[in-house]
mmCIF file of C-alpha atoms in Angstrom:
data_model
loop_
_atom_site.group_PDB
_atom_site.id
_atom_site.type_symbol
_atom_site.label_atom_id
_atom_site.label_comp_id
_atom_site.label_asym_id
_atom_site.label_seq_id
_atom_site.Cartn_x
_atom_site.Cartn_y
_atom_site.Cartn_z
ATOM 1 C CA UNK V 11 133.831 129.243 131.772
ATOM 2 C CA UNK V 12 133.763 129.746 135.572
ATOM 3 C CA UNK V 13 136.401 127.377 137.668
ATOM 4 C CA UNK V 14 134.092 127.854 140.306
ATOM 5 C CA UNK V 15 133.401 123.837 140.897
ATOM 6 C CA UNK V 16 134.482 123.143 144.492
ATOM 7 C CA UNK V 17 137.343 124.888 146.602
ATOM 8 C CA UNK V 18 137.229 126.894 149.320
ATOM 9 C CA UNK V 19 135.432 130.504 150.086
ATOM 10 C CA UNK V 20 138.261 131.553 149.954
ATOM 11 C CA UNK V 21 140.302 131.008 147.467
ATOM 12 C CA UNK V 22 136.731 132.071 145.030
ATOM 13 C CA UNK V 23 136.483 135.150 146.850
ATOM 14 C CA UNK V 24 140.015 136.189 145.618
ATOM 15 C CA UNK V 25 139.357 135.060 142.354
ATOM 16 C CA UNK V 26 136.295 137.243 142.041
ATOM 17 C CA UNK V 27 137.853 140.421 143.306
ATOM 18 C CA UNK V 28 140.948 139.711 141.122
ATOM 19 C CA UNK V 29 138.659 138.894 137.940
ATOM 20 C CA UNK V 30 136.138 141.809 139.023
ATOM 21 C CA UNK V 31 133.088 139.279 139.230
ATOM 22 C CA UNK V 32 130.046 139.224 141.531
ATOM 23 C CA UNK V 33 130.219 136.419 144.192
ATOM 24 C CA UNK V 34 126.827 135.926 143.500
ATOM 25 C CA UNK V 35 127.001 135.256 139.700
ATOM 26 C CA UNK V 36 130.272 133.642 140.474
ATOM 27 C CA UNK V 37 128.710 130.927 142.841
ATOM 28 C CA UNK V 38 125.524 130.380 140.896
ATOM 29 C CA UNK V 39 126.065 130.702 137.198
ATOM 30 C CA UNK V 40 128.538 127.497 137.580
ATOM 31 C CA UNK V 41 125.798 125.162 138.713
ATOM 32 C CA UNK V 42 123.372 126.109 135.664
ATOM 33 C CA UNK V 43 126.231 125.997 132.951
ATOM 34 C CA UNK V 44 126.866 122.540 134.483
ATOM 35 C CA UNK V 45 123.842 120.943 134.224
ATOM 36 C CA UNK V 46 122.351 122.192 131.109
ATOM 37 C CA UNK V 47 126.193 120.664 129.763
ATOM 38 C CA UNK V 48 125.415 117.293 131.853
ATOM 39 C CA UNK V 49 121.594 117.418 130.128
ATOM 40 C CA UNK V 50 123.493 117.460 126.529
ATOM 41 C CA UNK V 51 125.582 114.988 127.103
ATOM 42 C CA UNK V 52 123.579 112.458 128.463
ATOM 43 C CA UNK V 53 120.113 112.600 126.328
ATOM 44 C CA UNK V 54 116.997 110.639 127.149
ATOM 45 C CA UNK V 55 116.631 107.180 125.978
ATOM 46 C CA UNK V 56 113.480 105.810 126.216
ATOM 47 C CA UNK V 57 113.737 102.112 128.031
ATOM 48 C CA UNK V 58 113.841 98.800 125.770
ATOM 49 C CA UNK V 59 109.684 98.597 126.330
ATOM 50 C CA UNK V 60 109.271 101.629 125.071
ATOM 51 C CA UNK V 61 110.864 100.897 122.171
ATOM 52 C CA UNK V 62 109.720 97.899 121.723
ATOM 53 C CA UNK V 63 106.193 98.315 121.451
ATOM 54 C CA UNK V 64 105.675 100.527 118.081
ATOM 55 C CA UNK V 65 107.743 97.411 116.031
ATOM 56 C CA UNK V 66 105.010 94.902 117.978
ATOM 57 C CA UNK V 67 101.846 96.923 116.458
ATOM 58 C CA UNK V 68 103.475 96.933 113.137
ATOM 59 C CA UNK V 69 105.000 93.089 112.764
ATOM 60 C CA UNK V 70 101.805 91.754 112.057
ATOM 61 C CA UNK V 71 101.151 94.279 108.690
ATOM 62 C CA UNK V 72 105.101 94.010 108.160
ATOM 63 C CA UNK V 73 104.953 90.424 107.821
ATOM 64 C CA UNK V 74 101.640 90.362 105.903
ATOM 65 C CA UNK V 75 103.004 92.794 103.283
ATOM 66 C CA UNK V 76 106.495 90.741 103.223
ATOM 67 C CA UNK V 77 104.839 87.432 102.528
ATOM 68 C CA UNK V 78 102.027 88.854 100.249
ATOM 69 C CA UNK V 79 104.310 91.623 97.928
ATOM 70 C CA UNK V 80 108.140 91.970 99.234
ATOM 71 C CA UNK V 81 108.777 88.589 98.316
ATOM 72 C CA UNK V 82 106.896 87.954 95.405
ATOM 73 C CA UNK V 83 108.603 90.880 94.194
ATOM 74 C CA UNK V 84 112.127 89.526 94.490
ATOM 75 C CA UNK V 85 110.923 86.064 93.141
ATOM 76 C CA UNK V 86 109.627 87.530 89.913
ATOM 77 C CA UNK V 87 112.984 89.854 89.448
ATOM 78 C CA UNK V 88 115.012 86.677 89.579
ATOM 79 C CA UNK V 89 112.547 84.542 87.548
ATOM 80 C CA UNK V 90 112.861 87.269 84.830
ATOM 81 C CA UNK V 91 116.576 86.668 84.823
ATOM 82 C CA UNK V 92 115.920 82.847 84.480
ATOM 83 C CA UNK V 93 114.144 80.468 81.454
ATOM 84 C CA UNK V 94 110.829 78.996 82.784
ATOM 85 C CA UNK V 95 111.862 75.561 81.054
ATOM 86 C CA UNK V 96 115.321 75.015 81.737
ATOM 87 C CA UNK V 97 115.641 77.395 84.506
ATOM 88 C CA UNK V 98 118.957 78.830 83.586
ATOM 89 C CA UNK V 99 120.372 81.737 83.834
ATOM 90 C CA UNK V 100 119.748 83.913 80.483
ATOM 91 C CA UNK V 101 120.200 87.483 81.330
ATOM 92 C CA UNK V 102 118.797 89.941 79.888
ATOM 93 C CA UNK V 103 117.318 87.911 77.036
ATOM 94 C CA UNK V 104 113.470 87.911 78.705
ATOM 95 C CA UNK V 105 113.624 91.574 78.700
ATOM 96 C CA UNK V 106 114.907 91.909 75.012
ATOM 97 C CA UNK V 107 112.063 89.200 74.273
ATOM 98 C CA UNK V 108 109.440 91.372 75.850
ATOM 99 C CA UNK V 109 110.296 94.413 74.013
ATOM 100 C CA UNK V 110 110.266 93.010 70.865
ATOM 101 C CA UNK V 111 106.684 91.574 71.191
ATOM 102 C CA UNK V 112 104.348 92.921 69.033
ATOM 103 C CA UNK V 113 101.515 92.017 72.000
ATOM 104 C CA UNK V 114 103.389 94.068 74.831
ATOM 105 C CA UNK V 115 103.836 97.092 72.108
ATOM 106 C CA UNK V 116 100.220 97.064 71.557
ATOM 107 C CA UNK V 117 98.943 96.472 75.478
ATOM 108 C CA UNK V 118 102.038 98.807 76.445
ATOM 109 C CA UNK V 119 100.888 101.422 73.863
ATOM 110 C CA UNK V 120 96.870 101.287 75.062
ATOM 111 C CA UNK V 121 97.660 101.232 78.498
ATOM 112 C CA UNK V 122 99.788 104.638 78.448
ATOM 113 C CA UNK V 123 97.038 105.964 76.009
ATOM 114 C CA UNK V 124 93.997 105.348 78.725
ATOM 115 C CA UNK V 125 96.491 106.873 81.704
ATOM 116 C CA UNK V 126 97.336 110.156 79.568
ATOM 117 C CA UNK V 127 93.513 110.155 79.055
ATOM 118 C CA UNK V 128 91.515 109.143 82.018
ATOM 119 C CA UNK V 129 93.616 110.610 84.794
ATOM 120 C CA UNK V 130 93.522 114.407 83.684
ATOM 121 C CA UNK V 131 89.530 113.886 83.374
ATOM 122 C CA UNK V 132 89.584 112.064 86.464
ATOM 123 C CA UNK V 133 91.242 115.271 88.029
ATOM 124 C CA UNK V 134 89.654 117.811 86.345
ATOM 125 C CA UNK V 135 86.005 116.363 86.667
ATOM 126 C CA UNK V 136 85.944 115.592 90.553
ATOM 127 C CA UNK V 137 87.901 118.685 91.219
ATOM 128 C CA UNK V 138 85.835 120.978 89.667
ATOM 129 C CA UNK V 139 82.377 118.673 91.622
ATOM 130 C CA UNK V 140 84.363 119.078 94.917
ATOM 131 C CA UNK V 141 84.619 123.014 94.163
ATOM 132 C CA UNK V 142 81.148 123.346 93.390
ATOM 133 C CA UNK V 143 80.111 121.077 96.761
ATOM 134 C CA UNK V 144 81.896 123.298 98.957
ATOM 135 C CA UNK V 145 78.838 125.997 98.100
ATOM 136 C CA UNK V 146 76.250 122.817 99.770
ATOM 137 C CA UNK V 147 78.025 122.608 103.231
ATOM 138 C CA UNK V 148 74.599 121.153 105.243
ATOM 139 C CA UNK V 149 74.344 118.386 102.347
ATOM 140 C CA UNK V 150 77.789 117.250 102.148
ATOM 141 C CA UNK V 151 77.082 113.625 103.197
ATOM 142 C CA UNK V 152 74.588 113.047 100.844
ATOM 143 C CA UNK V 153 76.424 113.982 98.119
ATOM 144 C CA UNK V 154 79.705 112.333 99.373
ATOM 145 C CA UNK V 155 77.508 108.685 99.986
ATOM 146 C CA UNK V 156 75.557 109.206 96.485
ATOM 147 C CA UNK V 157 79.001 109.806 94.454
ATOM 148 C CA UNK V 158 80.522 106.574 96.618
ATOM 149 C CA UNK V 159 77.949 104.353 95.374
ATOM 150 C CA UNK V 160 79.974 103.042 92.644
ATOM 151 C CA UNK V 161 82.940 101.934 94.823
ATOM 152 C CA UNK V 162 80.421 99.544 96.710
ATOM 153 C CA UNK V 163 78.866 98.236 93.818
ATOM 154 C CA UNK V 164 80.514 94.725 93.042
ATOM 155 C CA UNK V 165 82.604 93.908 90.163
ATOM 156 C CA UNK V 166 79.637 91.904 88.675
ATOM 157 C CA UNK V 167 76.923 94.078 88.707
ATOM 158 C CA UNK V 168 78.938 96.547 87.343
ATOM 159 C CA UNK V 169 79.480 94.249 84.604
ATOM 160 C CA UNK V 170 75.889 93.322 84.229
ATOM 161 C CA UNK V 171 74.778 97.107 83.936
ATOM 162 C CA UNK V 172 77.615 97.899 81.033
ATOM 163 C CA UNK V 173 76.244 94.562 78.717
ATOM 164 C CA UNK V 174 72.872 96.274 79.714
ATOM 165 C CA UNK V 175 73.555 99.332 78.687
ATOM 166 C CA UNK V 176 76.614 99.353 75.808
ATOM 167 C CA UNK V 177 75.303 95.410 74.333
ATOM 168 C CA UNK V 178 74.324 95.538 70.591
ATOM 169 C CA UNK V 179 70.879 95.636 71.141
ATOM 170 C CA UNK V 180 71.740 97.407 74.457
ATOM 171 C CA UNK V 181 69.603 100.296 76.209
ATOM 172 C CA UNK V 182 72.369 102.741 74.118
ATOM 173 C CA UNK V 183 71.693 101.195 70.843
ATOM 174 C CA UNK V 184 67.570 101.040 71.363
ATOM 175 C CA UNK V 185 67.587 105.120 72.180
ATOM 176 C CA UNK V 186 69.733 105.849 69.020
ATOM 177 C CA UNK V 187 67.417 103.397 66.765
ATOM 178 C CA UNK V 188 64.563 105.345 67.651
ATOM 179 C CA UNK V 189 66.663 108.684 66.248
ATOM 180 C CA UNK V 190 66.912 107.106 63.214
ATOM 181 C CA UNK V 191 70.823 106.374 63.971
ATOM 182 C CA UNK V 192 73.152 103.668 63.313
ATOM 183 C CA UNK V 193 73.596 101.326 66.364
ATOM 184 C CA UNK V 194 76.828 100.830 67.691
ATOM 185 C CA UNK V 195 79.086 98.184 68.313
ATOM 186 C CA UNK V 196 80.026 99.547 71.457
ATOM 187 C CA UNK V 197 82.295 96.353 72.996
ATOM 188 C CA UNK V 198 83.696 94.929 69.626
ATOM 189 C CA UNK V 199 84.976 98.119 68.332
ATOM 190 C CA UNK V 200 87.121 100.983 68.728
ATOM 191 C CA UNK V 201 84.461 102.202 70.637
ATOM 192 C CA UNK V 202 85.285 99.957 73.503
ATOM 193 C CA UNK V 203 88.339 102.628 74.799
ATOM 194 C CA UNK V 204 85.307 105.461 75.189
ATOM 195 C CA UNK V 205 83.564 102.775 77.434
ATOM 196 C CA UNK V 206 86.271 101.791 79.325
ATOM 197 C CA UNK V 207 87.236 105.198 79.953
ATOM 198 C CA UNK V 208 83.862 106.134 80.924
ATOM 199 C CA UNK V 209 83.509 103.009 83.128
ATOM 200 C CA UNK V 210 86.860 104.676 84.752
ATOM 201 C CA UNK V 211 85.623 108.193 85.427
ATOM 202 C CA UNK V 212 82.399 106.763 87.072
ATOM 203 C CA UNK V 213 83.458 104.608 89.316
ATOM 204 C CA UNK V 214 86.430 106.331 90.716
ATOM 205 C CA UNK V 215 84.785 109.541 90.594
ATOM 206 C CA UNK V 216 83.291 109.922 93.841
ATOM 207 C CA UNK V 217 86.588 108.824 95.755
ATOM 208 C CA UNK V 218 89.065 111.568 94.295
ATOM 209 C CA UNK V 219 86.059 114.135 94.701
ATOM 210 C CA UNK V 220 86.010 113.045 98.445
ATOM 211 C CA UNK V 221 89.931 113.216 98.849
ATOM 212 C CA UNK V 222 89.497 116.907 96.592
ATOM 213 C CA UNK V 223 87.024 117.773 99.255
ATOM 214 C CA UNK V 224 89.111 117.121 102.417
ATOM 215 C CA UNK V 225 91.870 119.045 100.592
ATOM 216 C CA UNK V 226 89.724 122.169 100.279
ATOM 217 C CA UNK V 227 88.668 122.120 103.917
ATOM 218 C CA UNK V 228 92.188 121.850 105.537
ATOM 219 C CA UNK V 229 92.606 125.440 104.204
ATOM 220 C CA UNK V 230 92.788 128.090 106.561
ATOM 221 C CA UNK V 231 89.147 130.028 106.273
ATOM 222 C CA UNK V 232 91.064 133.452 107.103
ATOM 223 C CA UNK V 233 92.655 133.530 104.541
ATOM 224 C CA UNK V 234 89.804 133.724 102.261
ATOM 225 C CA UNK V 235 88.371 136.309 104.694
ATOM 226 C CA UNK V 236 91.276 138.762 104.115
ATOM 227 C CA UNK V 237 91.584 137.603 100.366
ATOM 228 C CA UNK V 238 87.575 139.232 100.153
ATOM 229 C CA UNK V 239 88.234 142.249 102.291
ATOM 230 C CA UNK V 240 90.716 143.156 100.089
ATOM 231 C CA UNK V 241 88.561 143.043 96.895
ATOM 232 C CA UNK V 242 89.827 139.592 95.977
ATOM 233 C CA UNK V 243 87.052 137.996 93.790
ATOM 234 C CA UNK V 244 86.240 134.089 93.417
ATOM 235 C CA UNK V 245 88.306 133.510 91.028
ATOM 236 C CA UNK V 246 91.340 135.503 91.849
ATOM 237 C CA UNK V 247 90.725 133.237 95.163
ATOM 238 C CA UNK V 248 91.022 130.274 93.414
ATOM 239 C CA UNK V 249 94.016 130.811 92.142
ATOM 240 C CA UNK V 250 95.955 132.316 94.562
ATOM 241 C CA UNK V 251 94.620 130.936 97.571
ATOM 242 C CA UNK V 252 92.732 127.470 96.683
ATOM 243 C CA UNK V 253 94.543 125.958 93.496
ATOM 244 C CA UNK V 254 98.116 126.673 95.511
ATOM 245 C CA UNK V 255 97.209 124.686 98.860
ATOM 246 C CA UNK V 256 95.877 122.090 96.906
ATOM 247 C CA UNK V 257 98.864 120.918 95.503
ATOM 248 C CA UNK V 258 99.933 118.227 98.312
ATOM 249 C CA UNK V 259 96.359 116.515 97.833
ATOM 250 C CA UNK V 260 97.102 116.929 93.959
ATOM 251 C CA UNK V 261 99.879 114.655 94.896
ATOM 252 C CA UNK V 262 97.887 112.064 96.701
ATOM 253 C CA UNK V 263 94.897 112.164 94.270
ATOM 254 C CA UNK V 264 97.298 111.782 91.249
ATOM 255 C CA UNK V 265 98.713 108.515 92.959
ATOM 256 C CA UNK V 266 95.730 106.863 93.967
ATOM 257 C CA UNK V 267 94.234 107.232 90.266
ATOM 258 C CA UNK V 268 97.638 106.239 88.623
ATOM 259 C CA UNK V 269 97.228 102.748 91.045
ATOM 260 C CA UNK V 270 93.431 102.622 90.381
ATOM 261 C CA UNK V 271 94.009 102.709 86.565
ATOM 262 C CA UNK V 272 95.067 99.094 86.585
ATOM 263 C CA UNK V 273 92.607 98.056 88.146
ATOM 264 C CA UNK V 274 89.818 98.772 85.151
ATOM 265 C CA UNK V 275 91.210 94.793 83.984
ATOM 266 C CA UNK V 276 88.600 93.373 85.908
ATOM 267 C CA UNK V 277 85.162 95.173 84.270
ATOM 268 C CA UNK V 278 87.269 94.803 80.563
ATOM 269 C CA UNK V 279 87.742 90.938 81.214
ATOM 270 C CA UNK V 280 84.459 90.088 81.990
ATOM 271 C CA UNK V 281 82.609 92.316 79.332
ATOM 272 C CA UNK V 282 85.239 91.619 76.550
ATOM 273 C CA UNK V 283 87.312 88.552 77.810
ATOM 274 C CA UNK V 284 91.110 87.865 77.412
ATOM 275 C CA UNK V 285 91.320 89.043 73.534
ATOM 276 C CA UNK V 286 88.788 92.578 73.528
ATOM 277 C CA UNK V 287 89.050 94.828 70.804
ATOM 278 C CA UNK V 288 92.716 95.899 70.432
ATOM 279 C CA UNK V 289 91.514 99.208 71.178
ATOM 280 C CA UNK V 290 91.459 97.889 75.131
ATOM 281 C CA UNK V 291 94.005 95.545 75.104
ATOM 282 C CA UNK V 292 95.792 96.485 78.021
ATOM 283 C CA UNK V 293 99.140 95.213 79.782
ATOM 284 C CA UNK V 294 96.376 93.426 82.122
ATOM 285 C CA UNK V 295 95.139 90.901 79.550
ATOM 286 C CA UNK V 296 98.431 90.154 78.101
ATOM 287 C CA UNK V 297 100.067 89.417 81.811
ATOM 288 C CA UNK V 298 96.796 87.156 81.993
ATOM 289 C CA UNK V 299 97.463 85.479 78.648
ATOM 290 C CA UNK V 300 101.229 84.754 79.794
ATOM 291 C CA UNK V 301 99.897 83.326 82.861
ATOM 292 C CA UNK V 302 97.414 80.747 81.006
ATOM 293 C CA UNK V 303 100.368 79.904 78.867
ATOM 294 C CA UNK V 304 102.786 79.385 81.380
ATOM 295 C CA UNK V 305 105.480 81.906 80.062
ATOM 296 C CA UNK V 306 106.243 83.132 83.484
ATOM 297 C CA UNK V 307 109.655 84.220 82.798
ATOM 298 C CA UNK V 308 108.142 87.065 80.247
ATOM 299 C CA UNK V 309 105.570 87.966 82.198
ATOM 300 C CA UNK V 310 107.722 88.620 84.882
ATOM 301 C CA UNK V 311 110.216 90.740 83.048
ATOM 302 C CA UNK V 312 106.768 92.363 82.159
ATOM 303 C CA UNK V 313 106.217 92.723 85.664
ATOM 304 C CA UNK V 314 109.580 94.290 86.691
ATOM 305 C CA UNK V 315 109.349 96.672 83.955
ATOM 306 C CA UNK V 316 105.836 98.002 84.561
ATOM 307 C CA UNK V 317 106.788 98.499 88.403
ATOM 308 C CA UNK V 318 109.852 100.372 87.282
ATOM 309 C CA UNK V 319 108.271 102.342 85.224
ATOM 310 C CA UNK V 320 105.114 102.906 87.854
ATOM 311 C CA UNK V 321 107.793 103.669 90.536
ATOM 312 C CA UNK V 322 109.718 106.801 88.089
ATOM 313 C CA UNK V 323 106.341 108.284 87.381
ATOM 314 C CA UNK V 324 105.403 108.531 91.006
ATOM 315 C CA UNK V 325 109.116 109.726 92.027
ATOM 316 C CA UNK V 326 108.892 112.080 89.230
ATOM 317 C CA UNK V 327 105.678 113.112 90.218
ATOM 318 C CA UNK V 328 106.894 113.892 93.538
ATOM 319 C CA UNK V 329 109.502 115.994 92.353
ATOM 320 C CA UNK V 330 107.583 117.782 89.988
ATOM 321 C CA UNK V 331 104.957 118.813 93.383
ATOM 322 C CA UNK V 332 107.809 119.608 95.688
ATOM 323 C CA UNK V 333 109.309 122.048 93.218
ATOM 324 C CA UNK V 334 112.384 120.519 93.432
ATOM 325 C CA UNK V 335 113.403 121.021 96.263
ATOM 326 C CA UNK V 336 113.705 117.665 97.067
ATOM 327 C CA UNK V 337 111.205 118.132 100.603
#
């Protein structure tokens, strides 16, 4: 540090011959050390407008999502701690009720089954469609609007087309009596999971294919350049180059079919109604039965447990991408 701030010419000209320092440096160097320290310790703050204005554009969706889930959520966690008839305080009892129901084993045990089942063929399918788009780049839209279709398709034409196709005496049923087969009972039977999980895989299909396909072109083109000058083949570039820099959209996909799995209810409760086969009796139609019943306190201890248990899968999920690292 220079104690060059003020005094006379002087007095800094005998410090600088005593100290052996330019005048020059002497007289300037002070002025830049000084301000860069004044710019450090006073940082910019934006003014209150400023500041103001992101938390404007965001109170309308912040209130919206506080009335519509934030608070809903808490009511249901302390309804699960409370009977629905007396309303007193019972604990833990709900929970220990829900366990031990032989209905939430069964819609507990179906609904894991169809997410262990659908979402790695959900993955695998569209990801290997969006690998072999990328060879049709001037035809991209069409085949992103055509595998879309069933997104935009409403809830009860979907329905309409399944009773066509999987009824009794169904379109399915008429082609396998003509090869001399036994028809199937395709609703009403343990055959009902293969329907639902095909009912799944089509209509969410197109959108993780879409989401694959954005994935794939955010990669850097060179390095599949220098990958191929190097003798790399198309598979050896898959691996090392495509399958790697697809893992943060293998996050995002993984999510948004997780969340979409619950949402099959709707196509199983209007083919099948609230008691299907058991083979497709999911958590769905038993929070539904609760509901019609009026045992809110278990289906909310229902509630609480499923988004516990929704919430660990994605934060494990998340670690398990990251590599641990906790980024």
């Amino acid at each position: 540090m220079y104690p060059m701030k003020g005094g006379s010419l002087l007095i800094k000209t005998l410090f600088c011959r005593r100290k052996n320092i330019p005048l020059l440096k002497a007289a300037k160097k002070p002025k830049y050390l000084y301000r860069k320290k004044q710019q450090n310790e006073h940082e910019y703050k934006a003014p209150l407008k400023e500041r103001i204005v992101p938390w404007l554009f965001l109170t309308p969706s912040l209130f919206a999502v506080s009335v519509m889930v934030l608070i809903p959520l808490v009511d249901a966690l302390r309804r699960s701690f409370f009977s629905a008839v007396s309303n007193q305080f019972v604990g833990f009892q709900n929970y220990i009720s829900v366990l031990g129901n032989s209905a939430f084993q069964l819609a507990a045990a179906n609904t894991a089954k169809f997410i262990f089942v659908c979402i790695p063929l959900l993955l695998i399918i569209s990801l290997v469609a969006a690998l072999m788009l990328t060879t049709f780049q001037e035809k991209h839209g069409i085949y992103k609007t055509t595998f879309l279709m069933p997104m935009a398709i409403p809830v009860a034409s979907i329905v309409l087309l399944w009773r066509v196709m999987f009824h009794r005496n169904g379109l399915i049923n008429g082609v396998l009596s003509l090869l001399d087969v036994t028809s199937i009972d395709w609703i009403g039977s343990g055959a009902a999971f293969a329907v639902l999980v095909f009912a799944y895989i089509w209509k969410n299909f197109g959108y993780d294919m879409v989401l694959w396909l954005s994935g794939i072109s955010a990669i850097n083109p060179a390095l599949y350049e220098a990958a191929q000058i190097d003798g790399a083949g198309s598979i050896k570039r898959l691996i090392k180059i495509t399958l790697p820099n697809l893992l943060p959209t293998l996050f995002t996909v993984t999510v948004l079919s997780l969340l979409n799995s619950f949402k099959v209810f709707r196509e199983a409760y209007l083919i099948a109604g609230s008691y299907p086969d058991n083979s497709i009796y999911m958590l769905q139609h038993l929070f539904n039965n609760w509901y019609s019943s009026l045992d809110v306190d278990k289906m909310c201890a229902g509630a609480v447990m499923m988004a516990l248990i929704v919430f660990t899968l994605i934060m494990l999920l998340q670690k398990i991408m990251s590599g641990g690292d906790g980024s």
